Short mmCIF file of C-alpha atoms in Angstrom, two decimals:
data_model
loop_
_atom_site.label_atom_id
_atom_site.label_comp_id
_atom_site.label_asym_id
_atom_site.label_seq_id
_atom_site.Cartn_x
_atom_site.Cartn_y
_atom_site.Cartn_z
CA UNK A 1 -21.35 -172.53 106.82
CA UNK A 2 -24.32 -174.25 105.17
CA UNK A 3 -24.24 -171.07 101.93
CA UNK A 4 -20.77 -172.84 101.00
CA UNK A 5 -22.26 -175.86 100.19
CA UNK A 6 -26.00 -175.05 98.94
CA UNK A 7 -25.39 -171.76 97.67
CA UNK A 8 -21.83 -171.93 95.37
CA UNK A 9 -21.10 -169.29 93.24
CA UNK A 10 -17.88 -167.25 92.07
CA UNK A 11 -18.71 -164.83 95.01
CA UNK A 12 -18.78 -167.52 97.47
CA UNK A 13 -15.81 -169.45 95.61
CA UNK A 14 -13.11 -166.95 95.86
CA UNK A 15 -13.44 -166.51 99.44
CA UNK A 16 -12.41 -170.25 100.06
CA UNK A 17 -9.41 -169.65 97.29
CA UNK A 18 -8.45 -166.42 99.09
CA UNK A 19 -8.20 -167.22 102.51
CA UNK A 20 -6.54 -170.80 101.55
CA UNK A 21 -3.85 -168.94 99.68
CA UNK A 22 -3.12 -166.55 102.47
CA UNK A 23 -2.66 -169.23 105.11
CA UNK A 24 -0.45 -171.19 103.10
CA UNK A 25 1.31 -168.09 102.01
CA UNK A 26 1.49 -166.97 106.20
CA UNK A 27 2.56 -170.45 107.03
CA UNK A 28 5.75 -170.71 104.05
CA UNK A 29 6.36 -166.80 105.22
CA UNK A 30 7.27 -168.38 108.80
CA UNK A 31 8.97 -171.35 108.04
CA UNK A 32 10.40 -170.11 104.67
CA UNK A 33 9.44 -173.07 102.74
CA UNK A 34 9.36 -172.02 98.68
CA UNK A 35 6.47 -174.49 98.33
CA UNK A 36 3.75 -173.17 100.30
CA UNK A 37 4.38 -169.67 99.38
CA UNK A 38 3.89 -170.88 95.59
CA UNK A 39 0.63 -172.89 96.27
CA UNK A 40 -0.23 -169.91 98.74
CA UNK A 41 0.32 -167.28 95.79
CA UNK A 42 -1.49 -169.67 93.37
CA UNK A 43 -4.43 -169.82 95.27
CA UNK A 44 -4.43 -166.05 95.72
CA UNK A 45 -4.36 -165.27 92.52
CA UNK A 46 -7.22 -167.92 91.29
CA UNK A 47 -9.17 -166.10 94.17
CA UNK A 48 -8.38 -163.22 92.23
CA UNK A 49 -9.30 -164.42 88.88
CA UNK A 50 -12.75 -165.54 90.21
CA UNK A 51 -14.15 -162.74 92.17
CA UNK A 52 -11.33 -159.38 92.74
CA UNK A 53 -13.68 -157.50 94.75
CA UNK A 54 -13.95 -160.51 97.20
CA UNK A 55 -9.77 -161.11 96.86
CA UNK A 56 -9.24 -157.17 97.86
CA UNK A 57 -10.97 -158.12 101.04
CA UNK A 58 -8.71 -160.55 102.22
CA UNK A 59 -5.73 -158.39 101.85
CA UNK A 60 -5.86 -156.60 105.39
CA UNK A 61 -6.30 -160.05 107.04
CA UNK A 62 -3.37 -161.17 104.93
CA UNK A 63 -1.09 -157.84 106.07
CA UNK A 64 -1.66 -158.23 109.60
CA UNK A 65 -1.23 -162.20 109.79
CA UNK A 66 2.18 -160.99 108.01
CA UNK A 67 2.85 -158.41 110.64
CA UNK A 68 2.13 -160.54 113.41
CA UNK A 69 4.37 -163.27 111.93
CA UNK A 70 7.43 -161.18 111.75
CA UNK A 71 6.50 -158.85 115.21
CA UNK A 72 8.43 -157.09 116.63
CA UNK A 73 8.93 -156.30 112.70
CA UNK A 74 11.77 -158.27 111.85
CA UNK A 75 13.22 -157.84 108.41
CA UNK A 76 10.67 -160.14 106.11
CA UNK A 77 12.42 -162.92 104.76
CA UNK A 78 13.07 -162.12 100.61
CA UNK A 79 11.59 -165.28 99.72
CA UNK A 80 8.44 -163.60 100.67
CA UNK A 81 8.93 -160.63 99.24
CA UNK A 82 9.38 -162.55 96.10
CA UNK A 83 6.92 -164.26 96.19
CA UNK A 84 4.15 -161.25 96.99
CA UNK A 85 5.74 -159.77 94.17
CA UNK A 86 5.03 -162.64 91.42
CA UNK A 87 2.11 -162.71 93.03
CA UNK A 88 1.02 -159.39 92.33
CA UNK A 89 2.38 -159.39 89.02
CA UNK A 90 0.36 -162.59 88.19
CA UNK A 91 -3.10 -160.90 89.65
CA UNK A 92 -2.34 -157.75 87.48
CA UNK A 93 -1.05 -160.13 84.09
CA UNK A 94 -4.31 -161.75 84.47
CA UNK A 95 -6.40 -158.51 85.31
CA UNK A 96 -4.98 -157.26 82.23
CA UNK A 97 -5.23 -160.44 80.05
CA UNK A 98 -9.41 -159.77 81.12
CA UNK A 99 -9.66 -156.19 80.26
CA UNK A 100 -8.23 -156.11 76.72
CA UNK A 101 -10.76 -159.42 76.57
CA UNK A 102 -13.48 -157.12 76.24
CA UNK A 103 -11.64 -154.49 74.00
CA UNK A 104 -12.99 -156.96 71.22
CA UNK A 105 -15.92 -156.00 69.13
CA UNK A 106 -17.75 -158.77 70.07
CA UNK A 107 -17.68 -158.51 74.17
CA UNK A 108 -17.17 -154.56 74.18
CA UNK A 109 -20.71 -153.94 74.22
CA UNK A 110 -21.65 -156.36 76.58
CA UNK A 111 -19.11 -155.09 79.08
CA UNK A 112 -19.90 -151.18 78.77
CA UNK A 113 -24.18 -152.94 79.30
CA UNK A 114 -23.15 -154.98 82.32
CA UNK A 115 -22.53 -152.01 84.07
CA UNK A 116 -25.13 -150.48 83.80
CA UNK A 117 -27.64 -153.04 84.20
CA UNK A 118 -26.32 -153.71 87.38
CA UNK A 119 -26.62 -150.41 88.25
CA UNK A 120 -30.19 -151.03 88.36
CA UNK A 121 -30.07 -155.18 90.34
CA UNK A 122 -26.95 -154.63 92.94
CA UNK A 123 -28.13 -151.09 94.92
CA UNK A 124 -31.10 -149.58 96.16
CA UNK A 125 -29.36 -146.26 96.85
CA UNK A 126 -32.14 -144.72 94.84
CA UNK A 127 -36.10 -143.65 95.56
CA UNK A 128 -37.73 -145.66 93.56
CA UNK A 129 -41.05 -144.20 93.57
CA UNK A 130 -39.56 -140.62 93.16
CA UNK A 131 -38.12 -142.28 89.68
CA UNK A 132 -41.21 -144.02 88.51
CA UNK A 133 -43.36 -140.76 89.20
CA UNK A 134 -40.38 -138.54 86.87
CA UNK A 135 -40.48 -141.18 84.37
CA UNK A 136 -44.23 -141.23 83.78
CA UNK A 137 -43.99 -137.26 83.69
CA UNK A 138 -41.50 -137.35 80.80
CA UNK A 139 -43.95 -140.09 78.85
CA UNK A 140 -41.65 -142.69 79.77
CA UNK A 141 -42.84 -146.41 80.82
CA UNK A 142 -42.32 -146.56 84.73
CA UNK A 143 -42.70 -150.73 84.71
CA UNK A 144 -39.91 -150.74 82.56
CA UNK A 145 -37.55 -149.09 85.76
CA UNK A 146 -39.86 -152.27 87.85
CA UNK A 147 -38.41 -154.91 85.32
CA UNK A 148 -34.99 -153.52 85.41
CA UNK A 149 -34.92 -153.36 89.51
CA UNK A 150 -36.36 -156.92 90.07
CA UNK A 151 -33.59 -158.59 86.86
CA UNK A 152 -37.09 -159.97 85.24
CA UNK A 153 -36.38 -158.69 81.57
CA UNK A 154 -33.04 -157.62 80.08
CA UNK A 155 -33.48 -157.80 75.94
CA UNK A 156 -30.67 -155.44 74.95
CA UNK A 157 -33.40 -154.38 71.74
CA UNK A 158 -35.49 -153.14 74.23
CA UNK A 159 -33.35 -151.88 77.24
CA UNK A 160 -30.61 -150.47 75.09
CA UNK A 161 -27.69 -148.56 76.44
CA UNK A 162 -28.69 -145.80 75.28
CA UNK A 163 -32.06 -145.71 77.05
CA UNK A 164 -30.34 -147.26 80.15
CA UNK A 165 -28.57 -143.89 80.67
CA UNK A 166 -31.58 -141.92 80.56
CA UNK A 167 -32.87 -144.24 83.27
CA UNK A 168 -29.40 -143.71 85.00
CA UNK A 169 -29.65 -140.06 84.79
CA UNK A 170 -33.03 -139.76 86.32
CA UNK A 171 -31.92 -142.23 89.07
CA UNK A 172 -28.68 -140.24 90.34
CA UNK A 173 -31.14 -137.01 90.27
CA UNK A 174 -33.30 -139.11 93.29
CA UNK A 175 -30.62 -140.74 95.21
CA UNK A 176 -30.85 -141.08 98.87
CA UNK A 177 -28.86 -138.57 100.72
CA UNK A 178 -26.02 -140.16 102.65
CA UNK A 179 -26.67 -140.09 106.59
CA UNK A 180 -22.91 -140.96 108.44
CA UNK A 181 -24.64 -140.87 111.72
CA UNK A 182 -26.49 -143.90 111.09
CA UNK A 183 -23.55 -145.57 109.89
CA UNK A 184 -22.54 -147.07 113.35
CA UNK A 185 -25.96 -148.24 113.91
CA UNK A 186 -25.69 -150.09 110.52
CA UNK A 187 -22.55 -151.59 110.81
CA UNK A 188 -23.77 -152.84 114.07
CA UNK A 189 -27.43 -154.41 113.12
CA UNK A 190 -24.93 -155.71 109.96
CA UNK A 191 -22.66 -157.77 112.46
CA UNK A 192 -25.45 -158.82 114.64
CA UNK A 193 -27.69 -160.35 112.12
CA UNK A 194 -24.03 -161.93 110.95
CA UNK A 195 -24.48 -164.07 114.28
CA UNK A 196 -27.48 -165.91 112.67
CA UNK A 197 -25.14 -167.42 110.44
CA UNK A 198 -22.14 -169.86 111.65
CA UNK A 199 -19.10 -168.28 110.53
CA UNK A 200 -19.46 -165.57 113.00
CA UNK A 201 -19.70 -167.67 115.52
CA UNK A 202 -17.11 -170.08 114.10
CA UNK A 203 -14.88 -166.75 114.42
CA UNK A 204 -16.02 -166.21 118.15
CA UNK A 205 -15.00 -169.88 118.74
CA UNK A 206 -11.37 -169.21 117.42
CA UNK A 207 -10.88 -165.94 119.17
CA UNK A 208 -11.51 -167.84 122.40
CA UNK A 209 -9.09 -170.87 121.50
CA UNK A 210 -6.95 -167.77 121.18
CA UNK A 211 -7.35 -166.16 124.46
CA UNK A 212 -7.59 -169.45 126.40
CA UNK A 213 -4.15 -170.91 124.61
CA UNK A 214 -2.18 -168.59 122.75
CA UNK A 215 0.82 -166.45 123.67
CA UNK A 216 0.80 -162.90 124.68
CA UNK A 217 1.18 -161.36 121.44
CA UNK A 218 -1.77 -163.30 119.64
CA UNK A 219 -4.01 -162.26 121.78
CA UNK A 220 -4.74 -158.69 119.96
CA UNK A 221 -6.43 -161.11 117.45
CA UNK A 222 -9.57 -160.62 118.47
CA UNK A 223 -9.95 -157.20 118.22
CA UNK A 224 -7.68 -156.44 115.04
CA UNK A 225 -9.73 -158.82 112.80
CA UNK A 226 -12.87 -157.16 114.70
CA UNK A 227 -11.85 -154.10 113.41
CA UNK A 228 -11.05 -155.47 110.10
CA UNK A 229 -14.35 -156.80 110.12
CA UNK A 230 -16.00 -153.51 111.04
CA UNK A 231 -13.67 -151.85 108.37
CA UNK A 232 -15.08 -154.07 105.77
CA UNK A 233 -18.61 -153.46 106.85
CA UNK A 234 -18.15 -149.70 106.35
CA UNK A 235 -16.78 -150.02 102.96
CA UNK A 236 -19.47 -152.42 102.02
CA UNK A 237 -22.27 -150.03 103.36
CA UNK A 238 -20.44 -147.11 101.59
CA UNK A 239 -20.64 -149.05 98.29
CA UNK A 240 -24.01 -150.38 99.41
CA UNK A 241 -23.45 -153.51 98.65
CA UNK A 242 -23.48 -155.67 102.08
CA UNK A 243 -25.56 -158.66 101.32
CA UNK A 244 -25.26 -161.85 102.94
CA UNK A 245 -22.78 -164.18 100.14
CA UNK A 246 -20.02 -160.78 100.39
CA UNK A 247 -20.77 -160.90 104.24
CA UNK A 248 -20.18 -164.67 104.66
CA UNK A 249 -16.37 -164.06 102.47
CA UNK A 250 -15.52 -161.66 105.41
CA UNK A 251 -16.07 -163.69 108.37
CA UNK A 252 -14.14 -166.60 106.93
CA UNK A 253 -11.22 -164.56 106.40
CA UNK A 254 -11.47 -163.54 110.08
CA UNK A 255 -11.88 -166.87 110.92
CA UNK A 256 -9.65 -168.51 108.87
CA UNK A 257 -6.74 -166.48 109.39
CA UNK A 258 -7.12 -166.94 113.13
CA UNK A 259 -5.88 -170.28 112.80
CA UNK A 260 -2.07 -170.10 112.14
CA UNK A 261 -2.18 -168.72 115.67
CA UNK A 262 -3.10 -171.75 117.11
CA UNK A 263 -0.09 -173.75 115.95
CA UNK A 264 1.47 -175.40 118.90
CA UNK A 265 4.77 -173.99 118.82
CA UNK A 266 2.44 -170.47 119.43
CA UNK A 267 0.68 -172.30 122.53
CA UNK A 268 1.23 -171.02 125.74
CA UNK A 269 3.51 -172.21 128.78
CA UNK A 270 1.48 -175.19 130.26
CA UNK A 271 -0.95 -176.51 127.94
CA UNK A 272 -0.94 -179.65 127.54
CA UNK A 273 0.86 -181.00 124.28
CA UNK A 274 -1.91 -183.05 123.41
CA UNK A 275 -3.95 -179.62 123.67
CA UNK A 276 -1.96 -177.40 121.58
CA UNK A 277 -1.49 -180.09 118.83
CA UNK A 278 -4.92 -180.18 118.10
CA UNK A 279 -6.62 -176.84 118.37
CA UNK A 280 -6.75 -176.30 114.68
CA UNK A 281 -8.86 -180.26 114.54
CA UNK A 282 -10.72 -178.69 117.60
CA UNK A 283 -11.40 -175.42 115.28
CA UNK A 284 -12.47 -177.71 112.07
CA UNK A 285 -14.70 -180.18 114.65
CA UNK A 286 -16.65 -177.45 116.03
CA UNK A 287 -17.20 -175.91 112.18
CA UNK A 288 -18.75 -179.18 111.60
CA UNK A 289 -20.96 -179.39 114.95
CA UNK A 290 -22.24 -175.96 113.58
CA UNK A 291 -23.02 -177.10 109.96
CA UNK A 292 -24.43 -180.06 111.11
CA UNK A 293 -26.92 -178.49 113.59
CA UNK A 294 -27.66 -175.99 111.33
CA UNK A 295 -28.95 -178.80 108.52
CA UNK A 296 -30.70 -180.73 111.08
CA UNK A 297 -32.79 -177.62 112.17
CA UNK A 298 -33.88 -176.76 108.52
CA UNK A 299 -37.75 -178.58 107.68
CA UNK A 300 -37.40 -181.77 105.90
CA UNK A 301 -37.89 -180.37 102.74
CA UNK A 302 -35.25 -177.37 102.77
CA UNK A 303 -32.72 -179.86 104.58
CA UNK A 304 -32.73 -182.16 101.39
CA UNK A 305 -32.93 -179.33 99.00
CA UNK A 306 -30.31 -177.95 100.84
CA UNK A 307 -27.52 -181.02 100.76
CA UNK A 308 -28.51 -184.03 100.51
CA UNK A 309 -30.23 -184.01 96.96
CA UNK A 310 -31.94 -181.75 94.42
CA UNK A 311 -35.49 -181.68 94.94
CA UNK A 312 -37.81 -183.35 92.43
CA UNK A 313 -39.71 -181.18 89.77
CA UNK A 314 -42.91 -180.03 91.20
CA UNK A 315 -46.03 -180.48 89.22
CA UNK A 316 -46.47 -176.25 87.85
CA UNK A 317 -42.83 -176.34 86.71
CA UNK A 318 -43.77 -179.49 84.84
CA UNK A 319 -46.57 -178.36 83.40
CA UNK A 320 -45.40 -174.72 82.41
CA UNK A 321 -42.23 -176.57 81.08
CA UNK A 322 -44.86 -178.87 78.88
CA UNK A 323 -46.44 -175.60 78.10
CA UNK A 324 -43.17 -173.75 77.03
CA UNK A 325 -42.38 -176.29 74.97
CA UNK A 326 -45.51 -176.70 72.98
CA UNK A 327 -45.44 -172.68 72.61
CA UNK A 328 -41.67 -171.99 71.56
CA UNK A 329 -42.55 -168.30 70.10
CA UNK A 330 -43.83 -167.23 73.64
CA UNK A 331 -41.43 -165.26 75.41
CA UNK A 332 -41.78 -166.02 79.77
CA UNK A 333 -40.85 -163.71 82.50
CA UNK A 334 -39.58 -164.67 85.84
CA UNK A 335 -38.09 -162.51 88.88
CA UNK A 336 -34.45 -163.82 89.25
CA UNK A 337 -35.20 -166.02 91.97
CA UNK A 338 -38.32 -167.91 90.35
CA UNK A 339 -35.35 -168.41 87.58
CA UNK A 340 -33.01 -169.81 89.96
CA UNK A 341 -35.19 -171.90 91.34
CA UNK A 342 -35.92 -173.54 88.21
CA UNK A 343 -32.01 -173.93 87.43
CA UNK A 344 -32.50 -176.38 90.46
CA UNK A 345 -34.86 -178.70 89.38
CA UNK A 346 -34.01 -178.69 85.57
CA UNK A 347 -30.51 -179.59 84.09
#
């Protein structure tokens, strides 16, 4: 998909990592190779490092994969067990090696902050208008809620902690009340508008290599990672926090871990050798057919800003860069995206 190239990030990062590591790990759990397990647990556990949420999402992929490898539940081979237990010891050493990070002075603040200014940029579980109408009864500034919602302003002198949890307070006094019966609904608008994007459809592709070629057993694929999948979306919409980067880490894992089914010795009575051998280059070809199309119907403009090169400075970032400059002791406001969009055009 064209976000893994245009759009990297750690979110986007530890996806790839994650669902990298678990093939390799599937792959040395089957053939018992030492080797693969290690660069399978290594690759975990940077997945890990870089993004945990993402790396808890690719663990019920991972445990069925396993499942199916060893069905009709043979004993699992202790080199695997081994090696999921260094891994998990090396995810929790370096879970804990981060959290007494920020038992020091100088990053304690910062981390007991970051939570609650995202409080404000990552949901919108909230009325908003409910809390800017309480906060101008109580004499408080209701732009200052704005700034905090749209990530435009965050100096700590200002936006304390302190008056972040009176914010806070009044916030969780005007949340939305939960509705389950719309949750279906939402989890299915969530996987339809997932089929604008190509790794849902690079997951349909692979579930039908699946049906069309693979044995008996592998074809409960489908619908287990579907349900994984829907899982996912349900715990994301509980946490309300299903946006499109988190969305695009789920898909690949259902993708991805579709593949190790298609290995040729898993092919079924009749297909053609040539066939079998191939239907992971098959899997990577059609990715590519996808990514291509997809750059090749973007306009002109987007397409090179895209991939092919950073776009050149336009002529009002120049000149509010020239003005900056010549007025140092100004202090500048953007909405997060005007600020990402000038971390593309200036180094």
């Amino acid at each position: 998909a064209i976000e893994f190239y245009a759009s990297v990030s750690f979110t986007i990062c530890a996806p790839l990592l994650a669902a990298s590591g678990a093939i390799l790990f599937v792959k040395g759990s089957v053939s018992e190779k030492p080797l693969r397990l290690i660069a399978g647990g290594i690759l975990l556990t940077l997945g890990a490092m870089l993004r945990f949420q993402m790396f808890l999402l690719v663990i019920p992929f991972l445990g069925a994969l396993l499942l199916w490898a060893h069905f009709p539940f043979k004993v699992v081979p202790k080199k695997t067990l081994i090696a999921l237990a260094f891994c998990g010891l090396a995810i929790y050493g370096v879970n804990t090696f981060d959290e007494n990070l920020y038992n020091d002075p100088e990053y304690k603040y910062y981390k007991a902050y970051q939570y609650k200014r995202s409080f404000f940029g990552d949901g919108a579980h909230y009325d908003k208008e409910a809390i800017s109408d309480e906060l101008e009864e109580r004499g408080m500034i209701p732009l200052d809620f704005q700034l905090l919602c749209a990530w435009n302003f965050y100096d700590t002198r200002v936006f304390s902690a302190d008056s972040l949890d009176a914010i806070i307070k009044i916030a969780n006094r005007n949340t939305y009340v939960e509705n389950k019966q719309r949750l279906p609904a939402a989890v299915a608008m969530g996987i339809s508008n997932a089929f604008t994007r190509n790794m849902a459809w690079c997951w349909c592709f692979v579930c039908i290599l699946i049906l069309l070629f693979a044995k008996k057993k592998s074809r409960l694929y489908p619908w287990v990672s579907l349900a994984l999948v829907v899982a996912s979306y349900i715990y994301l919409l509980q946490l309300n926090r299903l946006v499109s980067h988190v969305e695009m880490g789920i898909w690949l894992y259902a993708a991805v871990m579709g593949i190790p089914l298609l290995h040729r010795y898993n092919a079924i009575v009749g297909v053609p050798s040539k066939i079998s051998n191939r239907l992971p280059i098959i899997v990577s070809l059609f990715a590519l057919v996808f990514l291509t199309g997809t750059i090749l119907s973007l306009p002109k403009e987007n397409r090179n800003r895209a991939v092919f090169a950073v776009s050149e400075m336009s002529n009002d970032w120049r000149e509010f860069l020239e003005y900056a400059n010549e007025n140092v002791n100004n202090a500048y406001l953007f909405s997060f995206y005007q600020y990402k969009d000038l971390g593309f055009v200036k180094d």
